[in-house]
Structures are given as structure tokens and as C-alpha cells.
Amino acid sequence: MKRFRRHGQESQRDRLKQELFQFNKTVEHGFPHQPSALGYSPSLQLLAIGNRSGAIKLYGAPGVEFMGLHDENAAVTQVHFLPHQVELVTLLDDNSLHMWTLKAHKGLSELLEIGRFMLMGPPGAPPSVTRVTSVLAHSSGEKLLLGTEGGHVFIVEVPGFRELEERNISLDQVASSVPDDYVGRRNLEHVEALKENPVDPNQIVIGYGRGLMVIWDLEKQCARHHIPATQQLESVWWTEDGSYILSSHSDGSYCRWMVEGEDVNEDEEKSDIPYGHFPCKAISKIVQLPTEKGPPFLLFSGGMPRASYGDRHCITVIHSKTHEALDFTSRIIDFFVIRGGPQHTGDPSALVVLVEEELVVIDLQTEDWPVIQTPYLVPLHSSAITCSHHISAIPLKLWERVIAAGLLQSTHYSKKPWPIIGGQNLAPDPPQRDLMLTGHEDGTVCFWDASGVCLYPMYKLSTAIVFHTDTDPNDNLNQGTEGEWPPFRKVGCFDPYSDDPRLGIQKIHLCKYSGYLTVAGTAGQILVLELNDEAAEQIVEAKVVDLLLGQEGFRWKGHTRLDVREDPVLFPPGFQPFALVQCQPPAVVTALVLHTEWKLVAFGTSHGFGLYDYQQKNNVFIRCTLNPMDQLAMEGPLSRVKSIKKSLRQSFRRIRRSRVSLRKHHVNNAAKLQDANARLEAELAEMELAPVQRKIEARSSDDSFTGLVRTLYFADTFLSDSSHNTPSLWAGTNGGCVFAYMLRLPPIEHRADEPITAQPAKEIQLMHRAPVVGIAVLDGHGAPLPEALEVAHDLARSPDMHGSHHLLVISEEQFKVFTLPKVSAKMKLKLTAMDGSRVRRVGIAWFGSSRSEDYGESGLVVLTNQGDIHVVSLPAVKLQVQYPCIRREDVSGIASCVFTKHGQGFYLISPSEFERFSVSTRNQVEPRCLVEVPLYSGTTRQHRPPPDKVSSSHGNARHDSEDAESAARRVMEHALLNDEKVLQEIQKSLEGDQTSFLENHIKSAVA
């Protein structure tokens, strides 16, 4: 008991806990959910993506990643890097601007927000006057030009966000410089685009939404000339030599305007509707880039014929005689082009396209413009993730064979290296090779390199080829029809539409020592696969297993089983199926375990469990666990609507029954209350020294799905007596029942001929009937038994078979230890009774000390329905630490969590992203990277004062904090030098019309 524990022992244990356990969320893998903005810095070679929840993520070379989160829960609408600097500006849909910088700290860069700003209009002006619609980061790196919905252009000094009021471009100034025909107020509203003259930084073009464009001289503060386009404007591009301006419009057309010195030659206007004569959708962005020896590249998004292809998401690329309409899988957010050469002014080398569900990079220097495989930002949800499985410390031989199989699937990708290579990855090499396997709705299993910061795709296995489906495996979606117009080409791998939901993968188990894999699906199918380096043609025969054992009176109302192909199937190199078990009824497989040393697979559903010998391709035994009251177990997941209706009916009936019983027994309530109080006092007297516990009612045996098998476990332990160990299979159900079967394996020389036999040995019924979510056997030293073949490969010590073994049963509510072979209760740890939480995920992990390489402990890592992580010691079963990890409302995140063998974990924070976390002090995978400001030899910024030098001085301790201080100083100077304006804003805020700006202004002034 705690109060009798010695103080020295307690403090020593607390110190040890600090050396073993530490919770950190380390990195996010996958593709950002709901991206909304894209930015790129050619000088830093960094990519930035903002999303609708206010996150901003930066990516460079593989392993170089940064993440920031705006305080405001608002979507990021634009991202702009300041030229040749390590700062970037974000615009949110609440009209606030934010300045971020990559600041060096202890030799590593971190992304920090150093300022925020909101435009203010004159008193009484409508919000549209300052609603920012377009942002231009000037090439000088010293100012931002902000075009607004009201038609004004505000000029703001950066990084301090000081508004240069005397240089603002007002509507009146523009109107006085434009012919009267275009001065109509509607023509000058809504600045759609701002673009700088690449040849003369003092000239910009202001594009208004109604089509009018004005070339403005920033130095002389006057309009040089105007361009009288009449169609609604979508975007503007100024060619590199400064001689042409391209404008794209809402009717699917683009125009080319020649700019000659002091005037625009209207006669040289060239208008084109590329996909013409029928009404077309808007061309939302247009880019033209020169090449050294040939014609320029023209790229634009949209412009498709509205009636025929209005639902397509396309970017058209035209170069010389090549014309392609790249057809993407989801809505296009934005795109940019990477150029070659030391100053990034050479020929276009790659097209980078951000669409709603993936990032696609096209190689523009190789014939046919192939796709470059992405080393990160891969869409994990190309088909919806249905399950995950993590394997640590993969042997090199298996690793290389998986990579070789994956390379054969990647021949259609470009051979060019990844073009975004900014920053330095300073993270140490991973200590081991880790695999993450994800099962998907379309029957595929993806293999990912999860060793480091990047979750890199290695190999993809498809199980659909074994079954008859609606699609033809020879279909090639990338091939367009000869002579088709527009000349479509499908690009991207996001494909969420499953041909048959029964193909979905529900359970995966891989043996890293033998190369055997087993996967189980939604329609009761269990495939056993072997890694083969050569293609093979074979027939996969299905072994049908009746889990109901012919019981009458039950009728399956769910989906039918999948039809297996009867003719030989050609399997490519990689994992190839050689055995198939089909459960009947074809319910979802809820538990799966593989033992490659014994060559056995155990599987379970809501109806029972079975054991399959994949060497002899025979079923060893079947156990039906179905409760006669389990009506829901007869319906299956695709009949869930009926289940919901039924549960609602049952809930209302229980409410009615409780009301009736309250009325009937109202008279006896006082006596019953006294009895209950007396019993409670007696229980409290017995538990005087114990922590406060909740009273947990035993679950009724007629609860739905009590026969559902939750966990299966193989163990070589003592079942009959304490002197003879034997192979065994353990199964735990949703009704709190544990079954143990003793297995007799023939000698190795007769393994292929003699059958394996199994006989029931033990059966445990937990009193509280809570679902059993985990089973483990601890050896004589209290250590978990090693995996199959782990000892044979000298990767684990042999288990202690001399001392007594213990059985650990983990239910949703408690952890209970039994002695073996007697199965008598020894100790337990209650969870639900203590804090009301329930176990949702559990795993066994090894925690190494951060101080001593030689010391470590095994422990249970537990995730509860409250989203908390607990570590429980073994074999003592005592709670060590508790950390909040996932929001309790995030049910899908909790359900998707998977633990590693070394104290890390993964869970889905969105359909396309894994959050990686660590509970171990020794094992953490997190980005460690450095970004230095590039040397810039341009003449336009040689006069720039120290901020550029400050931000570039990474690694120089003297300047580590000066960039943030410089920005804060600029903001403070702005506040002090404009006292009157500040007082006006305070007055306005007191009147109640500018509260939000004042808060932001004060926040940034004291930052």
C-alpha cells in the first residue's frame, strides 16, 4: 500500500520512470487534410501548404519538414514566401495576415510566427474596402502589395507590417489615370490579380475583376497605361522578358497583350479559347515560361468545355507540338513550375500540382512528361484505410525483397530525382528498419517505410485479383483515345471508389522472419501469402469453413461471400496467395494471428473462431461462440441500419420498463434505500485503504455480439501440468470469455503427413463479462513470450520454462493475472472502476532507459476510450504513467491507433494523415533540420538593412534571436510613431466597430 512504501524507494522509482517514459507527438505522416493554399520559394527550394483548419506545413528535401498552427481557426487562403529570405506570409479567410520565419535554435531551424496584421480602412468604410483578395510579395523583399475587394492597393512594409500610407494606390488615383470609358465604379472594384514586371520592379500590373488591367509605376505613383480587356478576369502573367502580359478569363479564353515601352499595343492583342467553340469554364491560372532553345511552355488550369467536361479537373500543358490536358483525380488548389539552373531561371523542369487529395509532380524534361514519385505527402487514403499493422526491426533480406518487388511496380514513374530539395536533414539514421502496413477498402495492402520522418511507399499488394469483380484488371486508365479532344491524360493515384466493399482488408499479420503474410477481409476471406521474387501463375482454392457448425435456426442476413476465380491467375513478383479460407457466414474477420513456426493461422468472426494448417491446407478445428441472443451477429456490417433501428427500439423499451418498475415499487423504495446504504457502508469499511472505485455492473449475457472474437494468441506454455509445456491457442470474446486449446503438433519429419489435433483445455468466464481485448503469457521471469521464429533467429532469448508461467487477460475494464496451469487469479488492476475509462487498444512494448543502454523494461501500452495513454508494468501490473493523447470525441482516431514494439504509436488524425507519437525516452522519430538563407547576388536588394543578414545567420549564436526581436521592434516603432492613429483605433474599438483589429494590433505590438 502506498502509505507504507518507503520514501527512498518511491523517489527512486519516480526517477526511473523519467528515464523510461516521455510522451511526445513527433511528426505527422501523409497528406494534409483539406489543403487550401500553396506556396513555393525557388531560392529556399521549400514548398508550403496551408489548410482549412489553419495549419501551415513546409517541406523540402526528404526529412525536412516544419509545421505551424495559426491561433485563429480559419482557413489559409494564400501563402507567399518573401523573395530570397526565410520569411513567409499567410493570408487567412478572416482577412488577417501572418508573418512566419524559420529561426535557428541550437543548430536546428524552427517555424515561428513573428507578427500579425489586419488592414484598417477609414472610419465608417465598409469591410470590402480592406478585404484582401490578392497579395504580391515584391522582389525587393521589403514590401507587400495587398489588393482588396474595394479596388484599393495597400502597400505594407515587411517584416514589421508597417502600412506605407503615402504609397497606397487608391481608387481615385487609378480613376484619374484611366480614360472615362473605364472609370465606372464597377470596372475598378475587386483587385483580382497583382503581378510585378520581371524586368522593372517599379512596374506592376493591377488586374480588376471586370477585366480592366492597369500598369502602375510604383516610383512615380502613376498609371503608365491600361489594358482594356472586357471579359471577367481570372489571372494575369507577365512574361520573363517583360514584353507581354497574358490574361485569362472566365469564358475559357486567354489574351496576349504586347507591352512596348510607354504603351500597350492593342492591335497586337491575341485572344484564344483553347477548347472552344462551345461555352467553356474559366481559366483560373495561366503561366508562360521560356526555354533556352525552343518555344515557351504554356500552362493553364481549367478552360474545359462546360457541358461535356465541366466536371474534369485539368491543367493543360502546351510546348511546341505537344499538347496534353492532365486530368487530375480531385479539385485543383494551385500549381507552380520549378525551373533549372543555379538562379532557377533555366528551362522548366517540373510541374508541381496541389489537388484536394494529393500532390502530383510532373517531369517536364523527359519525353511523355511522366510523374515523379513523391517521397512524402503520399495520399495514404488513395483508397480509404480500413486497418493498420506495424512491424519493427525488419531483417535486411526481407526489406530488400520488398523493395525489389516495389520497384517493378514503379516503372511508369520518372527516373529524375525529387526536385524539391531545400534544407538539410540532420536527423540521425534510423536505428532499425520499420514497416507500416495499411489495409484499404479496395482490397489492397500498402507497405510503407516507417523508419524515419518520411512515410515512404515501398510496395502495394492487391487481393482483388483473386476474386471476380466488376473491373477488368487489364484496364489502363492512363491511356487516352487516339485523336481525342481535349487530349486527356489521367494523372494521380487517388481513387476512393471501391468496386466491392467486401474486398476491404480488416486484419493483417506479417511474419518478418519467414516472409509469410496473412490478410483477412470484410466478407470472411482469409488469404495466406508468401513472398516470391518471380511471377507465378496458379489457382487459389478456397477452403470453406462453417463457423455455425450446421446449427439450425440461424439465417445470415448480411452480404454474400466473394466469388473466387477458378482459372489460374498470374501473380506478379511480391506476395502471392497460395491458400484461402472462406468463413461461412461471410462476416467480417475480427481477429487474426499467424504462427509461421507451426505453420498455423487462427481467425475469428462474430460467430466463432477456427484454426487452419496452411502447410497441409486443412482446417484443424472450429469453435462456434454464437450466443442464441446474438441477433445482430446474423446481420453483418452492411445491414447496420437495421441494427441501429433495433438498438433504438430496445433503448425505448428499457426506458419504459424502468418507468413502470419505478411506479410499481415506489412503496418499497425507502426500505431498499436503507439496505443499500448499509451494504455500501460495509463495503467502504472493507476498502478503507483502497482508492475510490466505481461500482461496475456485470454485463448481461444477452448483450449483442457477446460471441464476437476480439483477440487470438498462440503460446507454448503449461496447460495440463507444470512440468510439460505444449503449444496452445487462446481466444477472447466480447462476452468476457477466454478459451484455451491444447495443440498437438507431429514431429518435423511427419509434419506434412500427420494431422494436427486440438482439444479444449481451459475456459475462463470473467465475472464482469467485459470484452477481452488482449491475451499474453508471461514466462518464469515475468517477460512476455517471444514471437514465432524470434528465438531461432537469435533475436530474443529463450523463454524461461522452469518457473511458473502466468496468463495476463486484458479486458476493457481491467487487467487480470492468472497462474498457469491452474488458472487461479493472482492479481488484477482495475481501470474502469477507477476512472470510468475503457481499454480500446493495447500492445506490449520495450522501454529502454535514456541513461543506461543496458537497462529496459517491458510494459503494456494502453489507449482508453478517453484518448489517454497508460503504461502498465509487467509482471507486477501496476500503473506507471498516464498521458492525454487523443481527444475523446475522436472515435475514429482512437479506433485506428496502432502501437509499435518500442514505445511508439500511430493514429489517424484525418482520413489522409497519421499522427506519430512516442511514450519512450529512447525511441523518438522527429524532424531535425536546418534551413539557411541563400546567397543572393541580385542588385535590387543590395541596400537591404540587417533583417536579411539577421535571418540568414543560422548557426551564429550571437544572432539567434535577433530576427524575431527585429520584427517586434518594427511593430513597436510603428505603434509609437503613429500615436494618433492608435488612439483613433482605440476610440473606434470603444464604439464597438473595430474590436477584432484592436486585439490583433495590441497582440502584435507586445509580441
PDB file of C-alpha atoms in Angstrom, residues 1 5 22 49 89 110 129 144 160 183 220 255 296 441 519 537 549 559 561 573 677 682 718 725 730 773 810 845 999:
ATOM      1  CA  MET A   1       0.000   0.000   0.000  1.00  0.00           C
ATOM      2  CA  ARG A   5       6.102   2.452   0.866  1.00  0.00           C
ATOM      3  CA  GLN A  22       8.200  10.534 -22.003  1.00  0.00           C
ATOM      4  CA  ILE A  49       0.867  24.058 -47.868  1.00  0.00           C
ATOM      5  CA  VAL A  89       3.331  35.470 -45.235  1.00  0.00           C
ATOM      6  CA  GLU A 110      12.011  26.006 -36.236  1.00  0.00           C
ATOM      7  CA  VAL A 129     -12.559  48.290 -48.694  1.00  0.00           C
ATOM      8  CA  LEU A 144       3.796  43.532 -49.684  1.00  0.00           C
ATOM      9  CA  GLY A 160       7.219  44.673 -39.383  1.00  0.00           C
ATOM     10  CA  VAL A 183     -13.870  54.858 -64.795  1.00  0.00           C
ATOM     11  CA  LYS A 220       6.283  57.824 -59.843  1.00  0.00           C
ATOM     12  CA  CYS A 255      -5.346  37.014 -74.220  1.00  0.00           C
ATOM     13  CA  PRO A 296       7.934  28.524 -74.461  1.00  0.00           C
ATOM     14  CA  GLU A 441     -11.257  -0.619 -48.760  1.00  0.00           C
ATOM     15  CA  VAL A 519      -4.730 -10.809 -44.561  1.00  0.00           C
ATOM     16  CA  GLU A 537       0.576 -18.485 -62.353  1.00  0.00           C
ATOM     17  CA  LEU A 549     -21.253 -25.991 -37.315  1.00  0.00           C
ATOM     18  CA  HIS A 559     -23.623  -9.794 -47.687  1.00  0.00           C
ATOM     19  CA  ARG A 561     -19.166 -14.170 -49.955  1.00  0.00           C
ATOM     20  CA  PRO A 573       6.586 -10.781 -58.111  1.00  0.00           C
ATOM     21  CA  ASN A 677     -26.799   2.317   2.365  1.00  0.00           C
ATOM     22  CA  ALA A 682     -19.853  -2.205   4.902  1.00  0.00           C
ATOM     23  CA  PHE A 718       1.851 -25.093 -19.429  1.00  0.00           C
ATOM     24  CA  ASN A 725       4.764 -27.292 -21.903  1.00  0.00           C
ATOM     25  CA  TRP A 730      -6.102 -18.763 -26.744  1.00  0.00           C
ATOM     26  CA  VAL A 773      -9.135  -7.183 -25.902  1.00  0.00           C
ATOM     27  CA  ILE A 810      -6.781  -7.709 -20.626  1.00  0.00           C
ATOM     28  CA  ALA A 845       6.463  -2.598 -25.778  1.00  0.00           C
ATOM     29  CA  GLU A 999      -6.949  42.876 -30.178  1.00  0.00           C
TER      30      GLU A 999
END
